[in-house]
Short mmCIF file of N, CA and C in Angstrom, two decimals:
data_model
loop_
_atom_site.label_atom_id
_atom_site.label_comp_id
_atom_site.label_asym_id
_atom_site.label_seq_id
_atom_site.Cartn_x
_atom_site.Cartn_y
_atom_site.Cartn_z
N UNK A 1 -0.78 12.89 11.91
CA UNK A 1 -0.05 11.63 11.95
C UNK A 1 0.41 11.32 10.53
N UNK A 2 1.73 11.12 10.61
CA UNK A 2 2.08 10.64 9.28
C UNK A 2 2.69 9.33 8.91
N UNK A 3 2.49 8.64 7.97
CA UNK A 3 2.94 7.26 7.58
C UNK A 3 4.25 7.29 8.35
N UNK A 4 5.35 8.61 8.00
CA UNK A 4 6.90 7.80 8.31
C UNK A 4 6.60 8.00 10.17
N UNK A 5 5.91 8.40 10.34
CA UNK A 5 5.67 8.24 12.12
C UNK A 5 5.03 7.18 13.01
N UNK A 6 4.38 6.47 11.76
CA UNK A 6 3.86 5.29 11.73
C UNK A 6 4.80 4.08 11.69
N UNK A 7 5.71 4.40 10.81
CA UNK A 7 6.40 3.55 10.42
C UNK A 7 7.59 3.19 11.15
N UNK A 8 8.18 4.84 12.11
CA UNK A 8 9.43 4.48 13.09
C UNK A 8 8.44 3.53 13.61
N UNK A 9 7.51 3.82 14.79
CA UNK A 9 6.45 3.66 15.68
C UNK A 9 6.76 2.39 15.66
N UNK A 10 5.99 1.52 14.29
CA UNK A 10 5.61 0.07 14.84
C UNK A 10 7.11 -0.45 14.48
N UNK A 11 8.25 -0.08 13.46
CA UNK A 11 9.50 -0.71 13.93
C UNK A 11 10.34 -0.76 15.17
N UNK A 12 10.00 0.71 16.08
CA UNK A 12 10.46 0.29 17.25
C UNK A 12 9.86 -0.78 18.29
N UNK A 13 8.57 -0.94 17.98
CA UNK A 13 7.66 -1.45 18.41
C UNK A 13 8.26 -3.27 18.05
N UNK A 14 8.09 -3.14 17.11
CA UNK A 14 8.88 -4.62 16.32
C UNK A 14 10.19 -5.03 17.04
N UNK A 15 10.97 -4.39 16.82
CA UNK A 15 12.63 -4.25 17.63
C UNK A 15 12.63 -4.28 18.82
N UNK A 16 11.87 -3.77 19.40
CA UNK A 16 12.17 -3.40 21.22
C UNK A 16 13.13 -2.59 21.55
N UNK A 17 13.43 -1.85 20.21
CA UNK A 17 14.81 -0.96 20.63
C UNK A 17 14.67 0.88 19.69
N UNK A 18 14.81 1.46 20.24
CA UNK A 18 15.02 3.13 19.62
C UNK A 18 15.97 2.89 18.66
N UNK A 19 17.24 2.23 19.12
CA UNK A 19 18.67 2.39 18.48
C UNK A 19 18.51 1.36 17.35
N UNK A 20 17.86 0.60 17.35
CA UNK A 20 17.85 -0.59 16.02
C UNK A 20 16.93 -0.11 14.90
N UNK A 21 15.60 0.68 15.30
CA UNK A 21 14.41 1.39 14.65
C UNK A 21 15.23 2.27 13.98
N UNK A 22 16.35 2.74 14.84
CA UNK A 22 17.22 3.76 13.53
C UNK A 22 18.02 2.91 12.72
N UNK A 23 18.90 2.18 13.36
CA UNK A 23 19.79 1.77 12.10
C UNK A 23 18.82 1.23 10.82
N UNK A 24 17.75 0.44 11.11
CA UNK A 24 16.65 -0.26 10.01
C UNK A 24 16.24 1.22 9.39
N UNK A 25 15.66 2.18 9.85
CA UNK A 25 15.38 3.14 9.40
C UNK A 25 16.30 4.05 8.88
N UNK A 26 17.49 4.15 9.08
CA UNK A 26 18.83 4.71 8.47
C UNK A 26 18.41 6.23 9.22
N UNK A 27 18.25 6.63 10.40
CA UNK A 27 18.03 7.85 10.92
C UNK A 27 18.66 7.63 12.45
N UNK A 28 18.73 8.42 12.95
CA UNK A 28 19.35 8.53 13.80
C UNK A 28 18.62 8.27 15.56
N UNK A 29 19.04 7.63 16.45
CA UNK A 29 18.41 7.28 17.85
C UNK A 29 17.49 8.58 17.80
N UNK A 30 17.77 9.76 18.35
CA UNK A 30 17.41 10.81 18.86
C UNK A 30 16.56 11.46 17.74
N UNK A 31 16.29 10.97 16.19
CA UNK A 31 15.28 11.45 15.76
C UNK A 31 13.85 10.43 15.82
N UNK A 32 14.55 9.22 16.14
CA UNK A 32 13.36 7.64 15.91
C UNK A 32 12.59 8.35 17.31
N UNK A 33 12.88 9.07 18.49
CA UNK A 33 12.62 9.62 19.72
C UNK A 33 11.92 10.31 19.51
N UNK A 34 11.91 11.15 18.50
CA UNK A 34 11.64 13.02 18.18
C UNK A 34 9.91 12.33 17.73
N UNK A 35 10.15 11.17 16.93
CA UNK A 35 9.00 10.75 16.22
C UNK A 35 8.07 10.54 16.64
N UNK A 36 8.48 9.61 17.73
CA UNK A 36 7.46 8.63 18.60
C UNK A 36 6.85 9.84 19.76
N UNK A 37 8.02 10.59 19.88
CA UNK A 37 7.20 11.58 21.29
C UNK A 37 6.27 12.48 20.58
N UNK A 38 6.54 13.17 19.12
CA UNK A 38 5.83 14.18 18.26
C UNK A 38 4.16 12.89 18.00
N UNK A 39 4.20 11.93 17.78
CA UNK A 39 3.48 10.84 17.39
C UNK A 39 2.01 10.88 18.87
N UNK A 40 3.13 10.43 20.28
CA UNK A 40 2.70 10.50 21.22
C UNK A 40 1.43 11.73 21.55
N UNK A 41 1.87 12.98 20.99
CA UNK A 41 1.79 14.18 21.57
C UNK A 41 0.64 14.39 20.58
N UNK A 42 0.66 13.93 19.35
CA UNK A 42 -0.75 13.84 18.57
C UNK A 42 -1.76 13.60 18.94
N UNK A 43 -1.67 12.11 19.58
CA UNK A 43 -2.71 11.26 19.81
C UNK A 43 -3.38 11.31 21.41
N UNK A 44 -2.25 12.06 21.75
CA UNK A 44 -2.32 12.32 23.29
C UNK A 44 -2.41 10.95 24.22
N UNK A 45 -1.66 10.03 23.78
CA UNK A 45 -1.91 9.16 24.85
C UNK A 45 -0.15 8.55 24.73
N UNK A 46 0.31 7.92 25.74
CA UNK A 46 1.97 7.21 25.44
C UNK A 46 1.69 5.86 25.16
N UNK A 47 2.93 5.93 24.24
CA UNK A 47 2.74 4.53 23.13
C UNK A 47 3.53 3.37 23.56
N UNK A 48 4.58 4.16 24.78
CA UNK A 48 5.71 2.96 25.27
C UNK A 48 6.01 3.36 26.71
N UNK A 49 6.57 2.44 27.07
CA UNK A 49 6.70 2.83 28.69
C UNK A 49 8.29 2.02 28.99
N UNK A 50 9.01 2.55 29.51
CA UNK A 50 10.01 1.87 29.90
C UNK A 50 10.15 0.73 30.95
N UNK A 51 10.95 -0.36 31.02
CA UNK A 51 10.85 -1.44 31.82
C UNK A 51 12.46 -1.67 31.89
N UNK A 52 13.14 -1.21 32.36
CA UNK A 52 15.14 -1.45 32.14
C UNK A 52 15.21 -1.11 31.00
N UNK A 53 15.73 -1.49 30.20
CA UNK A 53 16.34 -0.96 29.08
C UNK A 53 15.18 -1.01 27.84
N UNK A 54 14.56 -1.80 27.70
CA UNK A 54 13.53 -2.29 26.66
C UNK A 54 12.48 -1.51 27.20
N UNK A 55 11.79 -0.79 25.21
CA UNK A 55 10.37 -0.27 25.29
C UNK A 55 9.31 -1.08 25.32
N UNK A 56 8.31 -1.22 25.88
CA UNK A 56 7.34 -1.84 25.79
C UNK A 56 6.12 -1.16 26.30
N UNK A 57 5.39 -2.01 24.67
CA UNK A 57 3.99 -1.07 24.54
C UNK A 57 2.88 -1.22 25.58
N UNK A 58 2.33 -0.26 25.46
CA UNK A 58 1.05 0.40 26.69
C UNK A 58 0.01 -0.30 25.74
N UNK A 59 -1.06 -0.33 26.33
CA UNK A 59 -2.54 -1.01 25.92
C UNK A 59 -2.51 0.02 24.51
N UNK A 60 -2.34 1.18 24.51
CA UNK A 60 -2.51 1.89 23.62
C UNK A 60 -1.86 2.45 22.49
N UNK A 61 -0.11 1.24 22.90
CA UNK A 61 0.87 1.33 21.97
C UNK A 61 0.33 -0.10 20.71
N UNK A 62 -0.01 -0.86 21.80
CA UNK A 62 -0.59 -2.48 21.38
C UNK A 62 -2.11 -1.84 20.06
N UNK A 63 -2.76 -1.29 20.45
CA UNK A 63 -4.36 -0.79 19.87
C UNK A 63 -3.35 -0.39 18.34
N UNK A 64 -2.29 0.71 18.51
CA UNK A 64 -1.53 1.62 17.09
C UNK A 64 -1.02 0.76 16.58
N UNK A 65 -0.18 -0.32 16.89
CA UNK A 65 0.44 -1.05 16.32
C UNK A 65 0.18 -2.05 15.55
N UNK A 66 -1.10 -2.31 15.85
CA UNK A 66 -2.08 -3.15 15.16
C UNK A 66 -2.71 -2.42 13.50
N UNK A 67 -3.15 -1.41 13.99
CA UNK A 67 -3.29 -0.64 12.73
C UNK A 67 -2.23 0.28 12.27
N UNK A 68 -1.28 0.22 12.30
CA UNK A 68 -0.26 0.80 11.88
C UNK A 68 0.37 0.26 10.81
N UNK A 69 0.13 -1.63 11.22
CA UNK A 69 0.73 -2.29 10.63
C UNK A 69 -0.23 -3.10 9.63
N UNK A 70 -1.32 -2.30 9.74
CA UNK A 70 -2.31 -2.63 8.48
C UNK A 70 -2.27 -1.39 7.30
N UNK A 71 -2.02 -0.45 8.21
CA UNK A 71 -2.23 0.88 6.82
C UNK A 71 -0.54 0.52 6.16
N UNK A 72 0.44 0.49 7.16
CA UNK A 72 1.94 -0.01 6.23
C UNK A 72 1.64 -0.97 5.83
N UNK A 73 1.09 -2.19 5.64
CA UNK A 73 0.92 -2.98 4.79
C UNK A 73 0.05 -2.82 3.46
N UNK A 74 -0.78 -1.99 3.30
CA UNK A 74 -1.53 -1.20 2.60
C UNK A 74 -0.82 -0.07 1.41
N UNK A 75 -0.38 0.31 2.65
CA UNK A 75 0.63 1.37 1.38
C UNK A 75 1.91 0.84 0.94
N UNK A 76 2.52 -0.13 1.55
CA UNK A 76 3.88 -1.31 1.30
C UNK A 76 3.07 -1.76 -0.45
N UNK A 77 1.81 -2.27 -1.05
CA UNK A 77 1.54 -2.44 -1.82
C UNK A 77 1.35 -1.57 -3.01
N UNK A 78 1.22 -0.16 -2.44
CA UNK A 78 1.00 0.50 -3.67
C UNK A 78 1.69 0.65 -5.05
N UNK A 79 2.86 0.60 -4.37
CA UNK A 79 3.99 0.25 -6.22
C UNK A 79 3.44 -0.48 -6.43
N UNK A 80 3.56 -1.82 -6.68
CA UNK A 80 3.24 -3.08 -6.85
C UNK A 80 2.19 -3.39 -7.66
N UNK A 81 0.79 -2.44 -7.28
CA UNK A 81 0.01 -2.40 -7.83
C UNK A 81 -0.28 -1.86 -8.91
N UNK A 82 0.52 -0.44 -8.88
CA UNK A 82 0.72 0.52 -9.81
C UNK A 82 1.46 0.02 -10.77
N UNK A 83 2.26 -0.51 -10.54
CA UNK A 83 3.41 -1.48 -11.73
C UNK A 83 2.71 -2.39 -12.57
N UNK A 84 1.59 -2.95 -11.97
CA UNK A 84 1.21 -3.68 -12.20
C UNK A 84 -0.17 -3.16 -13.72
N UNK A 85 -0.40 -2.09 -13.20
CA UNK A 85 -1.38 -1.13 -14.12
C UNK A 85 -0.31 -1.00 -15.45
N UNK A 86 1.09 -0.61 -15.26
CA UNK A 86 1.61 -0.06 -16.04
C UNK A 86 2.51 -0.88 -16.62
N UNK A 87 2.50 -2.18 -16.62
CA UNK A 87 3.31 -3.09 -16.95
C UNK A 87 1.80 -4.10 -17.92
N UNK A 88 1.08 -3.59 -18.05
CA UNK A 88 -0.40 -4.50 -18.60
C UNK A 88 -0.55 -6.00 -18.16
N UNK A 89 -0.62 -5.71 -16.53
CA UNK A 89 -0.36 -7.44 -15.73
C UNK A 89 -2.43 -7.17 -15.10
N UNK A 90 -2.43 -5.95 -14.98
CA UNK A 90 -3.81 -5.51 -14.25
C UNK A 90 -4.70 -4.18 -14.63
N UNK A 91 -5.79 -4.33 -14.63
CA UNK A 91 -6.35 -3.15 -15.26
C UNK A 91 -7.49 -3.56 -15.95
N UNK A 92 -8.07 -2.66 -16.71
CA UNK A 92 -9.43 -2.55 -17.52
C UNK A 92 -9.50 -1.60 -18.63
N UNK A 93 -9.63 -2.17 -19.87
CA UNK A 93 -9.83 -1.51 -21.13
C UNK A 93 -11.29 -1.57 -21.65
N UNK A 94 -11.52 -0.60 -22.33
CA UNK A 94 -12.82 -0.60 -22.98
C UNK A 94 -12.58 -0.32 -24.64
N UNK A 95 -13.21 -0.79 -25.06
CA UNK A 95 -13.35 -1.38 -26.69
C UNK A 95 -14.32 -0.97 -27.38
N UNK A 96 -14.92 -0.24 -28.66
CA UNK A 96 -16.14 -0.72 -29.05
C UNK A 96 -16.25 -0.07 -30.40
N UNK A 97 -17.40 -0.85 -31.13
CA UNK A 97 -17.22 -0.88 -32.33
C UNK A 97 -18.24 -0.25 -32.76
N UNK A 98 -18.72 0.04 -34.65
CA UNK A 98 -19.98 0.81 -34.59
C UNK A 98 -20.64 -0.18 -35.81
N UNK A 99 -20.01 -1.44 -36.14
CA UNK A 99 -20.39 -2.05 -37.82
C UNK A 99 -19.83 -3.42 -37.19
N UNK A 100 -20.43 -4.24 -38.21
CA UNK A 100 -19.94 -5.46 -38.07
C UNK A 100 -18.65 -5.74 -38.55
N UNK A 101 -18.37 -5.35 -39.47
CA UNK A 101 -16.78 -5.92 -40.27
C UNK A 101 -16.17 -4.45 -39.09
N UNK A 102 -16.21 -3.69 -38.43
CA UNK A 102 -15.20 -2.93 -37.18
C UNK A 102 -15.38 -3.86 -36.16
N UNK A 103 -16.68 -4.84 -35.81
CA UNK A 103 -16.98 -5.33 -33.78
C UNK A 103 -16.03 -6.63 -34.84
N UNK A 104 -16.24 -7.43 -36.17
CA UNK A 104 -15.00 -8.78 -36.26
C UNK A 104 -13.90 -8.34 -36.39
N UNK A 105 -13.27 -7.63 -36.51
CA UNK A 105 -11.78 -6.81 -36.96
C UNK A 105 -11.49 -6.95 -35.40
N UNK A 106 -12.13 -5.89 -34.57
CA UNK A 106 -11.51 -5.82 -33.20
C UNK A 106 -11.80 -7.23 -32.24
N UNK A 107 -12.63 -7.97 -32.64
CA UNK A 107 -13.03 -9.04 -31.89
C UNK A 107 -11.51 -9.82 -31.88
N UNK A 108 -10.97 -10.18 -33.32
CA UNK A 108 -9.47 -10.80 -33.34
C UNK A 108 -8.72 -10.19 -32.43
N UNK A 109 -8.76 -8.73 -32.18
CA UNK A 109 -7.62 -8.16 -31.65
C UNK A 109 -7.98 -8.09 -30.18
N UNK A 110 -8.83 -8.01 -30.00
CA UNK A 110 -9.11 -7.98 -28.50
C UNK A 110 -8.62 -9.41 -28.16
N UNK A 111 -9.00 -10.65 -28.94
CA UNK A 111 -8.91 -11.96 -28.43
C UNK A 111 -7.26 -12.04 -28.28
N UNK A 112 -6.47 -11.88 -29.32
CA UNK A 112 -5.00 -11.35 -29.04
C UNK A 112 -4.05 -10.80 -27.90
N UNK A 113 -5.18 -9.53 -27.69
CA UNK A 113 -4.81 -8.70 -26.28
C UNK A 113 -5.37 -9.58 -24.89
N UNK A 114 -6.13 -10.34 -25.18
CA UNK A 114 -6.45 -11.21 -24.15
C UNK A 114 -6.03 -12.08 -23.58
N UNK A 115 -5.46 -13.08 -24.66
CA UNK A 115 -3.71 -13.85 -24.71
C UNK A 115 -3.02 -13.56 -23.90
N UNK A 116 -2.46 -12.30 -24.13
CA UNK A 116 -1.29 -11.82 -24.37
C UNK A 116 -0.84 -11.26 -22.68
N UNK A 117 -2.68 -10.76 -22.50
CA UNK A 117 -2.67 -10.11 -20.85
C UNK A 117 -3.43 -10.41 -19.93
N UNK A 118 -3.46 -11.40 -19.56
CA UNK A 118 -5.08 -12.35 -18.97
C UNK A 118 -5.51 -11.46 -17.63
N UNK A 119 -4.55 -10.63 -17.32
CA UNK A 119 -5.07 -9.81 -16.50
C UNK A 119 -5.40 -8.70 -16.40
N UNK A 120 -5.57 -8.28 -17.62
CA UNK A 120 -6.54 -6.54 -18.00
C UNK A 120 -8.18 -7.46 -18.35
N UNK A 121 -8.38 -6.84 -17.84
CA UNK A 121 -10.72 -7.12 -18.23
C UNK A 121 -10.70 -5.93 -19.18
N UNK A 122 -11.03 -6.82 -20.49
CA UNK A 122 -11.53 -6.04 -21.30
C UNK A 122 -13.15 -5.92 -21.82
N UNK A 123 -13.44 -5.08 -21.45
CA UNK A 123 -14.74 -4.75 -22.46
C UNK A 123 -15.15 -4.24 -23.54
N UNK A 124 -15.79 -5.02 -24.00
CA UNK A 124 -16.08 -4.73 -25.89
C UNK A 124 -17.36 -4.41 -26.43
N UNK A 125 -17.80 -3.63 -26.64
CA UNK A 125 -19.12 -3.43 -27.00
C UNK A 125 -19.56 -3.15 -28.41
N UNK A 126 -20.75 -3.34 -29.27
CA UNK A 126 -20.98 -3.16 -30.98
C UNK A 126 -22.09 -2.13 -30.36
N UNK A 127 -22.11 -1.13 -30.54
CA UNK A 127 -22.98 -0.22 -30.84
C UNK A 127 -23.56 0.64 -32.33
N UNK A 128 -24.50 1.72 -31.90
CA UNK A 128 -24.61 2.42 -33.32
C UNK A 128 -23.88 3.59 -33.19
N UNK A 129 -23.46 3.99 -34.31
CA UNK A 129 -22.67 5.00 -34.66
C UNK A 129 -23.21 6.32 -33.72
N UNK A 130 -22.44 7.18 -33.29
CA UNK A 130 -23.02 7.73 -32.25
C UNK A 130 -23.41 7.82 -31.02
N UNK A 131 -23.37 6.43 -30.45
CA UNK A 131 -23.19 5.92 -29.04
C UNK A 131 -22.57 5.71 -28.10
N UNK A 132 -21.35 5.19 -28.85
CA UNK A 132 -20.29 5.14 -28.63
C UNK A 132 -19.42 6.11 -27.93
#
């Protein structure tokens, strides 16, 4: 099972439609199909059942769609987070010193970097030479 099979899945699921799951998905009717039946054929159970024109989910389309739309919400965050590492908004640094005039020198600068990024946790430690 893979995320983008996950992902036609609960948009058709969302839509009520094959043909809209593609245009949102920029793929085509007959591959959003290819997905859900390859998807189907995984899990061995059917995820939709026809009623006139509209799909609608089986007890067991309802069970996927639920967690489908927790792991895409899950991985929908991962930039975000990562940006967030790499933009110094989030994260954890470690610090440490081996003398007093090195733990007051960095103490200013850490307090600076602390300012500056209230959301990196920094840790600072004075140790002995060698510990470190």
């Amino acid at each position: 099972m893979t995320l983008w099979q996950l992902k036609t899945f609960a948009t058709v699921a969302r839509e009520g439609s094959f043909t809209k799951a593609g245009k949102i998905l920029q793929i085509s009717q007959p591959s959003v199909s290819s997905l859900v039946i390859s998807l189907q054929k995984e899990l061995g159970v059917k995820l939709f059942e026809k009623l006139g024109m509209k799909p609608r989910l089986t007890e067991a389309g309802r069970l996927l769609l639920k967690r489908a739309e927790s792991v895409l919400e899950t991985t929908d965050k991962i930039p975000e987070e990562l940006e967030e590492v790499r933009g110094l908004k989030k994260g954890r640094i470690s610090i440490g010193g081996s003398s007093f005039a090195a733990a007051f020198s960095l103490a200013v600068i850490v307090q600076s970097f602390k300012e500056k990024h209230p959301g990196i946790e920094v840790i600072f430690k004075i140790e002995r030479s060698g510990v470190l």
